[in-house]
Tab-separated table of C-alpha atoms in Angstrom:
chain	number	residue	atom	x	y	z
A	19	MET	CA	103.865	17.959	-87.296
A	20	ASP	CA	100.258	18.014	-88.535
A	21	ALA	CA	97.500	19.431	-86.347
A	22	ILE	CA	96.639	16.990	-83.588
A	23	LYS	CA	93.059	15.844	-83.234
A	24	THR	CA	92.041	16.605	-79.637
A	25	GLU	CA	88.357	15.687	-79.888
A	26	TYR	CA	86.591	12.835	-81.612
A	27	ARG	CA	83.106	11.369	-81.565
A	28	ARG	CA	81.511	7.968	-81.877
A	29	ASN	CA	78.296	7.830	-79.876
A	30	LEU	CA	79.742	10.370	-77.411
A	31	PRO	CA	82.182	13.289	-77.696
A	32	HIS	CA	85.653	12.639	-76.279
A	33	LEU	CA	87.905	15.549	-75.349
A	34	GLN	CA	91.565	14.487	-75.288
A	35	PRO	CA	93.926	17.491	-75.093
A	36	VAL	CA	97.608	16.995	-75.810
A	37	GLY	CA	99.618	15.803	-72.806
A	38	GLY	CA	96.503	15.162	-70.733
A	39	LEU	CA	95.928	12.966	-67.697
A	40	PHE	CA	93.017	10.618	-68.358
A	41	PHE	CA	90.799	8.245	-66.406
A	42	VAL	CA	89.568	5.537	-68.772
A	43	THR	CA	87.041	2.729	-68.426
A	44	PHE	CA	86.293	0.154	-71.103
A	45	ARG	CA	84.087	-2.903	-70.837
A	46	LEU	CA	83.434	-6.266	-72.416
A	47	PHE	CA	80.888	-6.479	-75.202
A	48	GLY	CA	77.394	-7.300	-73.963
A	49	THR	CA	77.954	-6.503	-70.291
A	50	ILE	CA	74.820	-4.361	-69.911
A	51	PRO	CA	71.435	-5.318	-71.426
A	52	ALA	CA	70.298	-2.861	-74.099
A	53	THR	CA	67.054	-2.037	-72.287
A	54	VAL	CA	68.909	-1.237	-69.057
A	55	LEU	CA	71.464	0.888	-70.923
A	56	ARG	CA	68.740	2.867	-72.715
A	57	ALA	CA	67.018	3.620	-69.406
A	58	TYR	CA	70.332	4.749	-67.927
A	59	GLU	CA	71.077	7.022	-70.901
A	60	THR	CA	67.562	8.466	-70.842
A	61	GLU	CA	67.816	9.348	-67.150
A	62	SER	CA	71.228	10.952	-67.633
A	63	LEU	CA	69.977	13.022	-70.562
A	64	ARG	CA	66.947	14.138	-68.550
A	65	CYS	CA	69.189	15.398	-65.738
A	66	VAL	CA	71.406	17.354	-68.143
A	67	GLN	CA	68.438	18.894	-69.945
A	68	GLN	CA	66.870	19.950	-66.650
A	69	LEU	CA	70.108	21.614	-65.574
A	70	ARG	CA	70.319	23.506	-68.850
A	71	ARG	CA	66.718	24.669	-68.532
A	72	GLU	CA	67.324	25.897	-64.981
A	73	ASN	CA	70.629	27.478	-66.074
A	74	PRO	CA	72.111	28.009	-62.571
A	75	PRO	CA	75.044	30.441	-62.178
A	76	ASP	CA	77.394	27.491	-61.682
A	77	LEU	CA	76.036	25.486	-64.639
A	78	GLY	CA	79.486	24.244	-65.660
A	79	LEU	CA	80.170	22.878	-62.183
A	80	GLN	CA	76.728	21.260	-61.984
A	81	LEU	CA	77.202	19.571	-65.368
A	82	TYR	CA	80.605	18.325	-64.228
A	83	ARG	CA	79.079	16.858	-61.063
A	84	GLU	CA	76.324	15.230	-63.098
A	85	GLU	CA	78.977	13.641	-65.322
A	86	LYS	CA	80.579	12.102	-62.220
A	87	ARG	CA	77.206	10.874	-60.932
A	88	LYS	CA	76.469	9.414	-64.371
A	89	PHE	CA	79.706	7.466	-64.351
A	90	ALA	CA	79.079	6.192	-60.813
A	91	ARG	CA	75.682	4.861	-61.899
A	92	PHE	CA	77.233	3.288	-64.991
A	93	ASP	CA	80.020	1.615	-63.021
A	94	ALA	CA	77.485	0.295	-60.530
A	95	LEU	CA	75.683	-1.423	-63.426
A	96	LEU	CA	78.942	-3.109	-64.420
A	97	ASP	CA	79.620	-4.241	-60.856
A	98	LYS	CA	76.203	-5.922	-60.748
A	99	ASN	CA	77.325	-8.170	-63.630
A	100	LEU	CA	73.833	-8.243	-65.119
A	101	THR	CA	74.696	-10.476	-68.091
A	102	ASP	CA	77.320	-12.837	-66.628
A	103	VAL	CA	79.804	-11.728	-69.298
A	104	CYS	CA	82.922	-11.868	-67.151
A	105	TYR	CA	85.791	-13.315	-69.174
A	106	LEU	CA	88.356	-11.254	-67.299
A	107	GLN	CA	87.866	-13.202	-64.089
A	108	ALA	CA	90.158	-15.788	-65.709
A	109	PRO	CA	93.731	-14.908	-64.603
A	110	GLU	CA	95.278	-15.734	-67.988
A	111	LEU	CA	92.920	-13.341	-69.792
A	112	ALA	CA	93.375	-10.597	-67.194
A	113	ARG	CA	97.125	-11.011	-67.670
A	114	ILE	CA	96.785	-10.475	-71.444
A	115	VAL	CA	94.900	-7.240	-70.838
A	116	GLN	CA	97.423	-6.041	-68.257
A	117	GLU	CA	100.327	-6.766	-70.598
A	118	SER	CA	98.541	-4.808	-73.329
A	119	LEU	CA	98.171	-1.810	-71.018
A	120	LEU	CA	101.826	-2.008	-70.035
A	121	PHE	CA	103.190	-2.234	-73.582
A	122	TYR	CA	103.264	1.549	-74.127
A	123	ASP	CA	103.936	2.369	-70.469
A	124	GLY	CA	107.044	4.526	-70.300
A	125	LYS	CA	106.929	5.049	-74.075
A	126	ALA	CA	103.741	6.905	-74.983
A	127	TYR	CA	102.282	7.340	-71.492
A	128	ASP	CA	102.782	6.586	-67.832
A	129	LEU	CA	100.238	4.041	-66.608
A	130	LEU	CA	99.615	5.403	-63.115
A	131	ILE	CA	97.115	2.758	-62.023
A	132	SER	CA	94.912	0.064	-63.509
A	133	CYS	CA	92.314	-2.355	-62.203
A	134	ILE	CA	90.990	-5.289	-64.193
A	135	MET	CA	87.522	-6.260	-63.064
A	136	PRO	CA	85.681	-9.376	-64.327
A	137	ASN	CA	83.874	-7.416	-67.062
A	138	HIS	CA	85.616	-4.042	-67.337
A	139	VAL	CA	88.903	-2.207	-66.928
A	140	HIS	CA	89.826	1.051	-65.183
A	141	ALA	CA	93.106	2.831	-65.933
A	142	VAL	CA	94.741	6.227	-65.471
A	143	PHE	CA	97.117	7.354	-68.228
A	144	ASP	CA	99.483	10.321	-68.060
A	145	PHE	CA	100.373	11.496	-71.592
A	146	SER	CA	102.535	14.432	-70.506
A	147	GLN	CA	105.823	12.619	-71.120
A	148	GLN	CA	105.140	12.673	-74.871
A	149	LEU	CA	105.609	16.438	-74.790
A	150	THR	CA	109.259	16.111	-73.748
A	151	HIS	CA	110.254	12.680	-75.030
A	152	THR	CA	108.675	12.544	-78.489
A	153	ALA	CA	111.959	11.636	-80.152
A	154	GLU	CA	112.395	8.600	-77.890
A	155	PHE	CA	109.163	6.802	-78.844
A	156	LEU	CA	109.640	3.112	-79.533
A	157	PHE	CA	106.555	1.808	-81.300
A	158	ALA	CA	106.476	-1.865	-82.163
A	159	ASP	CA	105.411	-1.564	-85.802
A	160	SER	CA	106.536	1.939	-86.747
A	161	SER	CA	109.384	4.433	-86.644
A	162	GLU	CA	106.936	7.311	-86.077
A	163	THR	CA	107.842	10.154	-83.774
A	164	GLU	CA	104.440	11.849	-83.999
A	165	TYR	CA	102.332	12.429	-80.900
A	166	ARG	CA	100.016	9.473	-80.309
A	167	GLN	CA	96.591	10.220	-78.886
A	168	LEU	CA	94.715	8.238	-76.250
A	169	TYR	CA	92.001	7.092	-78.654
A	170	GLU	CA	94.656	5.744	-81.061
A	171	LEU	CA	96.433	3.713	-78.410
A	172	LEU	CA	93.199	2.423	-76.890
A	173	LYS	CA	92.320	1.053	-80.317
A	174	VAL	CA	95.628	-0.843	-80.367
A	175	ILE	CA	95.332	-2.019	-76.748
A	176	LYS	CA	91.772	-3.237	-77.184
A	177	GLY	CA	92.415	-4.743	-80.614
A	178	TYR	CA	95.451	-6.757	-79.543
A	179	SER	CA	93.953	-7.980	-76.261
A	180	ALA	CA	90.658	-8.876	-77.968
A	181	ARG	CA	92.440	-11.013	-80.533
A	182	LYS	CA	94.558	-12.816	-77.940
A	183	CYS	CA	91.667	-13.355	-75.507
A	184	ASN	CA	89.371	-14.655	-78.243
A	185	GLU	CA	92.096	-17.119	-79.265
A	186	ARG	CA	92.322	-18.400	-75.676
A	187	LEU	CA	88.535	-18.676	-75.443
A	188	GLY	CA	88.161	-20.336	-78.849
A	189	ARG	CA	85.604	-17.735	-79.904
A	190	THR	CA	85.185	-15.043	-82.542
A	191	GLY	CA	83.328	-11.761	-82.679
A	192	ALA	CA	83.327	-8.594	-80.609
A	193	PHE	CA	85.204	-8.838	-77.336
A	194	TRP	CA	85.195	-5.208	-76.151
A	195	GLN	CA	82.365	-2.714	-76.342
A	196	ARG	CA	83.458	-0.228	-79.000
A	197	GLU	CA	82.759	2.897	-76.942
A	198	SER	CA	85.085	3.671	-74.027
A	199	TYR	CA	84.618	6.181	-71.230
A	200	ASP	CA	87.401	8.711	-70.837
A	201	HIS	CA	87.614	11.657	-68.470
A	202	LEU	CA	90.217	14.424	-68.382
A	203	ILE	CA	91.577	14.701	-64.833
A	204	ARG	CA	91.715	18.363	-63.862
A	205	ASP	CA	93.935	18.548	-60.790
A	206	ALA	CA	95.838	16.637	-58.103
A	207	ARG	CA	92.816	16.384	-55.811
A	208	GLU	CA	90.704	14.784	-58.505
A	209	LEU	CA	93.547	12.377	-59.339
A	210	THR	CA	93.751	11.318	-55.690
A	211	ASN	CA	89.990	10.689	-55.586
A	212	ILE	CA	90.041	8.683	-58.814
A	213	VAL	CA	92.971	6.525	-57.714
A	214	ALA	CA	91.145	5.773	-54.457
A	215	TYR	CA	87.993	4.940	-56.443
A	216	VAL	CA	89.870	2.530	-58.718
A	217	LEU	CA	91.615	0.812	-55.815
A	218	ASP	CA	88.354	0.387	-53.940
A	219	ASN	CA	86.337	-0.941	-56.887
A	220	PRO	CA	86.930	-4.676	-56.211
A	221	VAL	CA	86.034	-4.183	-52.535
A	222	LYS	CA	82.919	-2.179	-53.341
A	223	ALA	CA	81.834	-4.827	-55.866
A	224	GLY	CA	82.181	-7.541	-53.214
A	225	LEU	CA	85.002	-9.375	-55.008
A	226	THR	CA	87.484	-9.082	-52.149
A	227	GLU	CA	87.618	-7.813	-48.584
A	228	ALA	CA	90.858	-5.854	-48.941
A	229	VAL	CA	92.440	-3.817	-51.739
A	230	GLN	CA	95.739	-5.653	-51.309
A	231	GLU	CA	94.116	-8.994	-52.120
A	232	TRP	CA	93.056	-8.002	-55.660
């Protein structure tokens, strides 16, 4: 087997070690105005630069906490629905996305949880099963038995669902924002917190009063 690419970069670096447990968020194209996004990125960069200048003894921990705060601010922008791009509030389109997430479930990863919001998607993927069941992979268009990375499968998931959703909407052009957010989950405690966060997202966004209703 060739060396596996465990880090890649578009606008941001993405660390995706083999067999990892990942929290992923991807959003519809055009969900956050460019001016708002630039201000958000500028503020996040300022915080990181200040931490590096101060260089506290626990710099790594502080940078990790800032990453979590950055994501919380970003997700809050999505929940505000600033551009009214919310195709996924249509049940038939949400179903297409969910089916796309489930296609590789039990084959290349375990989909531990997912939540489809009107303009973005949260999911937790466990890739550890590929380390022990590589020979049992059943890919739709290939007989490959190579390890498949998160970024590869996200490209397939987003590409397929974008095509199907655009067909239903009678539109063309970008459906998903190209860049996705992915975070390597470090331990069981963090996993528990993330699962609770994902479950609570529709309630926090004011879309429902109870988790069970979403």
